[in-house]
GROMACS .gro file of C-alpha atoms in nm:
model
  339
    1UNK     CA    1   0.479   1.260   1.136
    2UNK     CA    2   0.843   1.334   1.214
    3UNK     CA    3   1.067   1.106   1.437
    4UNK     CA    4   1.232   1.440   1.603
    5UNK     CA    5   1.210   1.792   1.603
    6UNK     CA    6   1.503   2.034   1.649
    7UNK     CA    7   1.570   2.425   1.705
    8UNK     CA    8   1.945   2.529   1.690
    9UNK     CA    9   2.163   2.809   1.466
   10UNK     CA   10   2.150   2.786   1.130
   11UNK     CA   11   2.541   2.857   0.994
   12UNK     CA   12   2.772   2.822   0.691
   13UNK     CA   13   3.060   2.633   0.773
   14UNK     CA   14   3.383   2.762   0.597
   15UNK     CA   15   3.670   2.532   0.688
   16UNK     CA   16   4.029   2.599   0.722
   17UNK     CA   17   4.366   2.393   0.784
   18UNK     CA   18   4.624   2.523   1.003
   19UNK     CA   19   4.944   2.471   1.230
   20UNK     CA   20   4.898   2.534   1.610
   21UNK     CA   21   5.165   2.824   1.573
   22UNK     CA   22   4.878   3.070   1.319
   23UNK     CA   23   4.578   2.932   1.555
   24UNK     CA   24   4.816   3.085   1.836
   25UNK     CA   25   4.803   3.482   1.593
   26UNK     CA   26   4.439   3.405   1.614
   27UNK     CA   27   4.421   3.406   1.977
   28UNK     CA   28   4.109   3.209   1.990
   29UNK     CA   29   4.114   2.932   2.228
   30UNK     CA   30   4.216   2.611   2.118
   31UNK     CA   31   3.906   2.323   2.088
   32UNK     CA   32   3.642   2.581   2.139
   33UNK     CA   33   3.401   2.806   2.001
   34UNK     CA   34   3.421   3.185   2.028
   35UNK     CA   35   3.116   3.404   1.908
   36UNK     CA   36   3.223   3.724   1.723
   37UNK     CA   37   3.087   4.025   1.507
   38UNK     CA   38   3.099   4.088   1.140
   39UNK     CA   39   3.442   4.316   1.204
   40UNK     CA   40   3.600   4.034   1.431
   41UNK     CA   41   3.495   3.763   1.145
   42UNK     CA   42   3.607   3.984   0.859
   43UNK     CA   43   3.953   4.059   1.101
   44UNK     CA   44   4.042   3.667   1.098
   45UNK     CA   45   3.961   3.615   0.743
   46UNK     CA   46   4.180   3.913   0.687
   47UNK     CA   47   4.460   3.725   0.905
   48UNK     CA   48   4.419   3.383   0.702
   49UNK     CA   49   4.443   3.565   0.364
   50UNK     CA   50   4.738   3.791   0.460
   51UNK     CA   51   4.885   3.409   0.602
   52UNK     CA   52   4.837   3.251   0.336
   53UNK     CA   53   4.582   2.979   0.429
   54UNK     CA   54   4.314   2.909   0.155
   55UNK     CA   55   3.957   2.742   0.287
   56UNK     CA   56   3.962   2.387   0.246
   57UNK     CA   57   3.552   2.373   0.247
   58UNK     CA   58   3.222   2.510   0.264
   59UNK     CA   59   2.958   2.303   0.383
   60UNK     CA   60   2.614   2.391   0.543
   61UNK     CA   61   2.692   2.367   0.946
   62UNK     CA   62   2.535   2.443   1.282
   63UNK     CA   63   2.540   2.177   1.566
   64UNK     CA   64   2.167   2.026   1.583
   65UNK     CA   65   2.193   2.037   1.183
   66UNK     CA   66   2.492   1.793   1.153
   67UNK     CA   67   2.270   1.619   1.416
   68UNK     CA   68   1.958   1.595   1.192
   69UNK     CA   69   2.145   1.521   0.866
   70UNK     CA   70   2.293   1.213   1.059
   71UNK     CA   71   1.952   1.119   1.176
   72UNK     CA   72   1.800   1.162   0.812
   73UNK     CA   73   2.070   1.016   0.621
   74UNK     CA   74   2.046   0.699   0.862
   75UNK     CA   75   1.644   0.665   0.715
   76UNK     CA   76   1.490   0.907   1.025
   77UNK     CA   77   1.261   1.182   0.980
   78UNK     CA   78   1.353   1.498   1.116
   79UNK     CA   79   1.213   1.859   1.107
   80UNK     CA   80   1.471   2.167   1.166
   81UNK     CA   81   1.413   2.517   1.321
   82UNK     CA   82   1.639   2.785   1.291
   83UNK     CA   83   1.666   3.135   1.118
   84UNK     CA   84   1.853   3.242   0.798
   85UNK     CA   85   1.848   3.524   0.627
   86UNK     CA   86   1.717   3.532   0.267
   87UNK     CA   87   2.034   3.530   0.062
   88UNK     CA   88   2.249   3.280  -0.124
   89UNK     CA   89   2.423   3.146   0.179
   90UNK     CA   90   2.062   3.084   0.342
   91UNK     CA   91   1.906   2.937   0.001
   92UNK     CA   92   2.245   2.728   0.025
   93UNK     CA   93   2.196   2.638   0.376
   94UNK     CA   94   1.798   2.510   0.373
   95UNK     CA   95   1.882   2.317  -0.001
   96UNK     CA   96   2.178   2.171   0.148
   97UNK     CA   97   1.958   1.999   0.437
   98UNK     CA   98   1.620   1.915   0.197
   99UNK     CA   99   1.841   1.741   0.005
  100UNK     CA  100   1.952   1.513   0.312
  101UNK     CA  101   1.583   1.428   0.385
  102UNK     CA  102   1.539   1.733   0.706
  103UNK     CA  103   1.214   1.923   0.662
  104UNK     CA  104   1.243   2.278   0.744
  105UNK     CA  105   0.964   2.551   0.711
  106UNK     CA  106   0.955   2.898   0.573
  107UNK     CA  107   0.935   3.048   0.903
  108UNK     CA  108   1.303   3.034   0.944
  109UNK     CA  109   1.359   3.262   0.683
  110UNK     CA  110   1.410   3.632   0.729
  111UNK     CA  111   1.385   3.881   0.529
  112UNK     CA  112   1.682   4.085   0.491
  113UNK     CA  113   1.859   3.881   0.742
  114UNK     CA  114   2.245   3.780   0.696
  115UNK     CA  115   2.291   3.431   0.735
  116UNK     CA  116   2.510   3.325   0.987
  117UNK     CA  117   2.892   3.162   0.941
  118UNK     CA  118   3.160   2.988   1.102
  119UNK     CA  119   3.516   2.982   1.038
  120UNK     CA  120   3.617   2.643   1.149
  121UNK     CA  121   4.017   2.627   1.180
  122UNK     CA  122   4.147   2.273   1.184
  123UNK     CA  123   4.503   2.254   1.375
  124UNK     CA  124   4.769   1.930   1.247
  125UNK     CA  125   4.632   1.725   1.554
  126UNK     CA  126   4.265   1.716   1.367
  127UNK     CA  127   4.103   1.947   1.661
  128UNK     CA  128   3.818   2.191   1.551
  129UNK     CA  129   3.825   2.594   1.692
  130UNK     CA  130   3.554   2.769   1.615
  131UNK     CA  131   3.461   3.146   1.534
  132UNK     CA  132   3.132   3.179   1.450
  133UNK     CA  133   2.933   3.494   1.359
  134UNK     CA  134   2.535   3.436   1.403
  135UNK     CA  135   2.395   3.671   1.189
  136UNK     CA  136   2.056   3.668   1.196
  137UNK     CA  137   2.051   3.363   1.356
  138UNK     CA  138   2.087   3.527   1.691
  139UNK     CA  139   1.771   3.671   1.705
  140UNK     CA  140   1.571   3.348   1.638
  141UNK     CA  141   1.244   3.393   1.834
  142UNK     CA  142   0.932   3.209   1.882
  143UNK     CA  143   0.825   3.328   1.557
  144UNK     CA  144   1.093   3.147   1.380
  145UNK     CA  145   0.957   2.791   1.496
  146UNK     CA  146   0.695   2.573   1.358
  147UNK     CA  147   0.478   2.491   1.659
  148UNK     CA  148   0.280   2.202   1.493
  149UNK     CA  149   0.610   2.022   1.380
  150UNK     CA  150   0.653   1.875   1.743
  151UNK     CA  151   0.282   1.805   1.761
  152UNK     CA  152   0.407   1.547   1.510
  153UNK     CA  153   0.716   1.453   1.678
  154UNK     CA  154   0.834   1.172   1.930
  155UNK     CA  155   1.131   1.383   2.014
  156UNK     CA  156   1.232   1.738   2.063
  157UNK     CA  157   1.619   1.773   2.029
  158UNK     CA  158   1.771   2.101   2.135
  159UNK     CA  159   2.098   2.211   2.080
  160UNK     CA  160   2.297   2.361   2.345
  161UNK     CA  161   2.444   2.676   2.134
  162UNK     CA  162   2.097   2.872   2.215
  163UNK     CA  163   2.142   2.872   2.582
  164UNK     CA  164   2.353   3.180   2.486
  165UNK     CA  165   2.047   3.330   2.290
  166UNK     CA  166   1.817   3.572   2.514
  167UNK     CA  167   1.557   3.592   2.260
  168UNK     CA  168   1.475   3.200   2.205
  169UNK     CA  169   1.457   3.169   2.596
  170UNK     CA  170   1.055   3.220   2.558
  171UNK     CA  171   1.017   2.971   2.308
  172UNK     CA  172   1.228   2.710   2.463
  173UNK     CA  173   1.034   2.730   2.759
  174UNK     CA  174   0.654   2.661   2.527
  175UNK     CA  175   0.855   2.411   2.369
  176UNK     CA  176   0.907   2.220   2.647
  177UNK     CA  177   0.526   2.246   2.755
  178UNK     CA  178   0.473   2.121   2.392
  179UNK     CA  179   0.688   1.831   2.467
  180UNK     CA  180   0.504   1.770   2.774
  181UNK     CA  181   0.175   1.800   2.641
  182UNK     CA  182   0.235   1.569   2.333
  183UNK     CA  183   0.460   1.345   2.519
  184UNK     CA  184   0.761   1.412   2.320
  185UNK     CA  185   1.099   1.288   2.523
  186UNK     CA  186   1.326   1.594   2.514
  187UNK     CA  187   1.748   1.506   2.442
  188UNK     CA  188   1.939   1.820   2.481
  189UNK     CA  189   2.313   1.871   2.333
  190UNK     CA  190   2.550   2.096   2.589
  191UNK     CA  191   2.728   2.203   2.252
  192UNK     CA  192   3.101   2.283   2.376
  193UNK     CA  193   3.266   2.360   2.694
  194UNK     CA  194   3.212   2.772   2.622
  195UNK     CA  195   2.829   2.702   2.639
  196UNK     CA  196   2.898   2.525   3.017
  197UNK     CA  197   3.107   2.796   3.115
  198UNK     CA  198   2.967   3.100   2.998
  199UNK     CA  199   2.567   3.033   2.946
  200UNK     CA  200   2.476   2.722   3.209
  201UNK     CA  201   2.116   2.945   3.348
  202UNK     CA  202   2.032   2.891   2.962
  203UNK     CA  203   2.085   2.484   2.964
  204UNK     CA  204   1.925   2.469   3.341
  205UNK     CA  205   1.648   2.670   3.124
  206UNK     CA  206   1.639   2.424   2.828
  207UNK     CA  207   1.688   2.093   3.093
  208UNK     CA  208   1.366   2.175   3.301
  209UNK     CA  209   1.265   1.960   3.592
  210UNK     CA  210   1.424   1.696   3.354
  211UNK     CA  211   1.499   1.539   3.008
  212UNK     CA  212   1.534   1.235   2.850
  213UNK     CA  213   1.852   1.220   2.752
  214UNK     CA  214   2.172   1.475   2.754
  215UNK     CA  215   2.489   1.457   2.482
  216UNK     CA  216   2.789   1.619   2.640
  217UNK     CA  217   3.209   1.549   2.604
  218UNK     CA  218   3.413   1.456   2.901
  219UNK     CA  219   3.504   1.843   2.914
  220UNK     CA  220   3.155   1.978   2.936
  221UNK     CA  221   3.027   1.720   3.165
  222UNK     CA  222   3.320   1.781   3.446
  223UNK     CA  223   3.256   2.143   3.392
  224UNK     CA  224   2.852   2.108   3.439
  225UNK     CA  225   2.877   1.883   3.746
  226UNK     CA  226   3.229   1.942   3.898
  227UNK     CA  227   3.330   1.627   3.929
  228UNK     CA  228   3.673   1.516   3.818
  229UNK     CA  229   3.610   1.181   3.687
  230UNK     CA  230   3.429   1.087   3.369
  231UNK     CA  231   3.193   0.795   3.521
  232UNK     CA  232   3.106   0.995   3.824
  233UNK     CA  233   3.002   1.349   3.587
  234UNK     CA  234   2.804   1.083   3.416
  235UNK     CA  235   2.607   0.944   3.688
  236UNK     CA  236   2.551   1.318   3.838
  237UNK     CA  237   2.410   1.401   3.519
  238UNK     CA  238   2.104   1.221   3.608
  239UNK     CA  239   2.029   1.483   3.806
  240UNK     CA  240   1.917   1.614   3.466
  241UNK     CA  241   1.790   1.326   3.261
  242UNK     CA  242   1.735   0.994   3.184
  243UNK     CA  243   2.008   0.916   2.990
  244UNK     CA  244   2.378   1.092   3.013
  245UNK     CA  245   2.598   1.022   2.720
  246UNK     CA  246   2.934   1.148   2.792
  247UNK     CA  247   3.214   1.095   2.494
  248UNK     CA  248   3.600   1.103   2.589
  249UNK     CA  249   3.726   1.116   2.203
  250UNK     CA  250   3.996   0.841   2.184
  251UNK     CA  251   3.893   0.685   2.549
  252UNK     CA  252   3.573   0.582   2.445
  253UNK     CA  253   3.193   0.685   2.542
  254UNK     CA  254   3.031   0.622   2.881
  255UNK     CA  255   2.643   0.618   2.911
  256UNK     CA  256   2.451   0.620   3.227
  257UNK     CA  257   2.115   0.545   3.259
  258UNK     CA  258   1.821   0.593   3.600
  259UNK     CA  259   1.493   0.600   3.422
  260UNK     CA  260   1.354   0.676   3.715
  261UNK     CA  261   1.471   0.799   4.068
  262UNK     CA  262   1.431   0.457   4.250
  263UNK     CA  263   1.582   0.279   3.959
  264UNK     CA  264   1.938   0.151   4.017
  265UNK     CA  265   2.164   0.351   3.812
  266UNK     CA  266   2.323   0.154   3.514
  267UNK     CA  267   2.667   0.260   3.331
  268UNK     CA  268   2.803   0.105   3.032
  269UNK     CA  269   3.101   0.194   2.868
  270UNK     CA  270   3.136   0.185   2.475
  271UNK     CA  271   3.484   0.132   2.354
  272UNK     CA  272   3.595   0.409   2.035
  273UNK     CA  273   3.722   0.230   1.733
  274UNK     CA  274   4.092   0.274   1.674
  275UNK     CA  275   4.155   0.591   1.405
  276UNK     CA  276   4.503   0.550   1.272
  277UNK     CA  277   4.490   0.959   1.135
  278UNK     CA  278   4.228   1.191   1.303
  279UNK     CA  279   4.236   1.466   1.038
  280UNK     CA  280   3.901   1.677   1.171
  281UNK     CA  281   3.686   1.644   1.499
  282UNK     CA  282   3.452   1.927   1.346
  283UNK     CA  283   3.101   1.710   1.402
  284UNK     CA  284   3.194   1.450   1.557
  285UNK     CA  285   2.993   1.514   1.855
  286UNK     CA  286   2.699   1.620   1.629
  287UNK     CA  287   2.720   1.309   1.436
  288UNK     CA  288   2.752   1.128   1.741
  289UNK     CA  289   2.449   1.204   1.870
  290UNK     CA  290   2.245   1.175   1.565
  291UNK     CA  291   2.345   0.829   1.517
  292UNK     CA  292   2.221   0.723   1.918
  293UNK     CA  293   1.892   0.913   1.891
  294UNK     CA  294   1.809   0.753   1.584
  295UNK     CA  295   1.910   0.431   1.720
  296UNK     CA  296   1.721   0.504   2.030
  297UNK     CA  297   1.417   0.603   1.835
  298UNK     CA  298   1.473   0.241   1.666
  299UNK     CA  299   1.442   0.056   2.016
  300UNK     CA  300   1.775   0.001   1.994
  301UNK     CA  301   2.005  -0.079   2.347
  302UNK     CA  302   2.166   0.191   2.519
  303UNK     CA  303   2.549  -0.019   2.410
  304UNK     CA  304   2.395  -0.042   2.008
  305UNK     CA  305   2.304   0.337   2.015
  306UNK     CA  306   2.654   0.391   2.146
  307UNK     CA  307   2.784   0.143   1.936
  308UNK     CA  308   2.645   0.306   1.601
  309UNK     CA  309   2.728   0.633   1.762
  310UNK     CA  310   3.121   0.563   1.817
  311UNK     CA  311   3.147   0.390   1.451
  312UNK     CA  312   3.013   0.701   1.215
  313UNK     CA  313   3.202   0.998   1.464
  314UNK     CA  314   3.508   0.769   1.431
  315UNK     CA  315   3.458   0.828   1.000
  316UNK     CA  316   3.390   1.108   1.066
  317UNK     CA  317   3.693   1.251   1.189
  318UNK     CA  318   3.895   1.051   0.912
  319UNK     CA  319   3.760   1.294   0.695
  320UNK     CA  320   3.724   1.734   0.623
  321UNK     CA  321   3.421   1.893   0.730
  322UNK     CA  322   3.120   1.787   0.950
  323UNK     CA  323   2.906   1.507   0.723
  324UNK     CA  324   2.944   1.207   0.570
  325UNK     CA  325   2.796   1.110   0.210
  326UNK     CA  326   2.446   0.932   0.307
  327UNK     CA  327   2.552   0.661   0.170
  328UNK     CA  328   2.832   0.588   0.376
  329UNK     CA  329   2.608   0.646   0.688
  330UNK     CA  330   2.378   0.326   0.561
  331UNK     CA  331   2.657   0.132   0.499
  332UNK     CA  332   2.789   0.159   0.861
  333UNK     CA  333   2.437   0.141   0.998
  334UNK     CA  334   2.375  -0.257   0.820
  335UNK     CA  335   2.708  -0.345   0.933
  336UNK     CA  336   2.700  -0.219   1.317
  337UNK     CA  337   2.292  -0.304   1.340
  338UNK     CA  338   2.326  -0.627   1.204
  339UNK     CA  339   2.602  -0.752   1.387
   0.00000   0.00000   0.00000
C-alpha cells in the first residue's frame, strides 16, 4: 500500500550561485523556468564556465520528486513515476530517491535514454531560475507508469511541469479514471508561472471536472484565475478543487477550502516564519506541498498542514539545493505536530 502516487520529470539538479547582473547575460527570465535543448543547455554552461561561476551542487531534482522525498522523509509512503534514461545520472537519480524511502519501478527506465537536467541559477536575493533540459523525460508515456501503484494508493499527486508534455496527456487522462475508480483524491501542483502561461489546456486536462486539492504561488494563482488579489485567486480556485493552497513567500500561505458546492467557503491564512537570510527558494514550493499532503493524509487540520508546510519551506530556503537531511524533516515534524 502506498499513501500517494506521483508522475512528474525525472531531472538532475546542478546548482549555481550568481549576481542578478550574469543572470541578466543569460537572458532567462528571472524566478522562472525555461525549457531548452542539449545546444541551449551546453550554451549556458559554456557562459558560466567562460564567467567564472563553479556549480555549488548536484542533487537529484524534479518538482513532484522534492515533493515525495518530503512526504517520505516525514514517515509517508510514496511511489514515483517518471522516465530516465539508463546512465549514471539516471542510476544517480532513482538511488538518490530509494534511499529517501520513494518506491519507483523499472518502467521508468529507458534504454538509451539521456536523463534529463536542470541548471538551477541562484541570484544574491535567494530566488531560483531555472533551465532545464528534459531529456528523455519528455517523452514519458503511458508506458512509463506503473498502473497498479495507484490501485494501492489514497492519493494521486501530479505535478504541473507535464501539462507541457503532449505525450503523457493519454495517461493523465486513465490516471484520473484510476483515481476515480479506486477512490484516490487527486492534488495537482501548477509548477511555476511558465506552466500557467504557456501550457494551462494541459492543467484544465490534469484538473478534470475537479480535484482534491491544488498547490500554486500567489503568481500562478492570479495568472490561472485573473484575479488580482491573493484571497480572491484562492477562493476562485475552487472552481477546480477542494482545497486551494496558495503561498505568497514572505506574506504567508492562504488556504481555501468548499468541500462541496453548497458548502460555505472557508479561508484561513497561515502566517510564514520569519527567515533572517533566504539563501535559495529552489523547492520550497515542492517541499511545501509535501509536508501538507502528508499532513493531510495524517488527518491533520487544514491550519496544521499549513502550519508544517510553512515551517520545513522556511528551512528550506535557509539552505543550497532543494532537500533537507531526513532527519531534520522529523525533527520539525514532533515539534510543529506536537505543539
Amino acid at each position: 500500500m502506498y499513501d500517494v502516487m506521483a508522475i512528474g520529470n525525472a531531472l538532475v539538479d546542478h546548482e549555481y550561485v550568481l549576481s542578478d547582473a550574469a543572470l541578466e547575460e543569460t537572458e532567462l527570465t528571472k524566478g522562472n523556468m525555461t525549457l531548452a535543448g542539449i545546444e541551449e543547455q551546453q550554451q549556458l554552461l559554456a557562459y558560466f564556465k567562460l564567467a567564472e561561476i563553479e556549480p555549488s551542487k548536484q542533487a537529484g531534482g524534479g518538482s513532484a520528486a522534492n515533493t515525495m522525498f518530503t512526504f517520505a522523509s516525514l514517515g509517508g509512503k510514496p511511489f514515483y513515476a517518471c522516465r530516465v534514461g539508463d546512465d549514471d545520472q539516471g542510476a544517480f537519480y532513482l538511488r538518490d530517491l530509494h534511499e529517501a524511502g520513494v518506491a519507483t519501478s523499472d518502467k521508468s527506465i529507458h534504454a538509451g535514454g539521456v536523463t534529463g537536467s536542470c541548471v538551477v541559477a541562484v541570484t544574491e536575493d535567494g530566488e531560483r531560475t531555472m533551465q532545464t533540459y528534459l531529456g528523455t523525460s519528455s517523452e514519458i508515456v503511458a508506458d512509463n507508469v506503473d498502473f497498479d501503484a495507484l490501485t494501492q494508493a489514497d492519493w494521486l499527486y501530479i505535478e504541473g511541469y507535464l501539462a507541457m508534455s503532449e505525450s503523457i496527456q493519454p495517461a493523465m487522462t486513465q490516471l484520473r479514471q484510476q483515481a476515480g475508480i479506486h477512490n484516490a483524491k487527486i492534488a495537482v501542483s501548477f509548477a511555476d508561472p511558465a506552466v500557467v502561461k504557456f501550457a494551462k489546456d494541459g492543467l484544465l486536462n490534469m484538473l478534470g471536472n475537479k480535484v482534491a486539492v491544488i498547490f500554486c504561488n500567489s503568481e500562478e494563482a492570479k495568472l490561472f484565475t485573473d484575479k488580482k488579489q491573493v484571497k480572491a485567486a484562492a477562493r476562485a480556485l475552487l472552481e477546480y478543487c477542494q482545497i486551494a493552497v496558495v503561498t505568497d513567500g514572505a506574506n504567508g500561505a492562504v488556504i481555501a477550502h468548499q468541500p462541496n458546492d453548497e458548502a460555505e467557503i472557508e479561508v484561513y491564512d497561515v502566517a510564514t516564519p520569519a527567515v533572517a537570510n533566504v539563501i535559495d527558494t529552489n523547492g520550497a514550493g515542492d517541499n511545501y506541498a509535501g509536508a501538507f499532503l502528508y499532513a493531510l493524509s495524517q488527518q491533520y487540520s487544514l491550519p496544521e498542514c499549513g502550519r508544517l508546510a510553512s515551517e520545513i519551506s522556511a528551512q528550506v530556503i535557509q539552505q543550497f539545493g532543494p532537500r533537507l537531511a531526513s532527519q531534520d524533516y522529523r525533527d520539525i515534524a514532533q515539534r510543529v505536530l506536537s505543539a
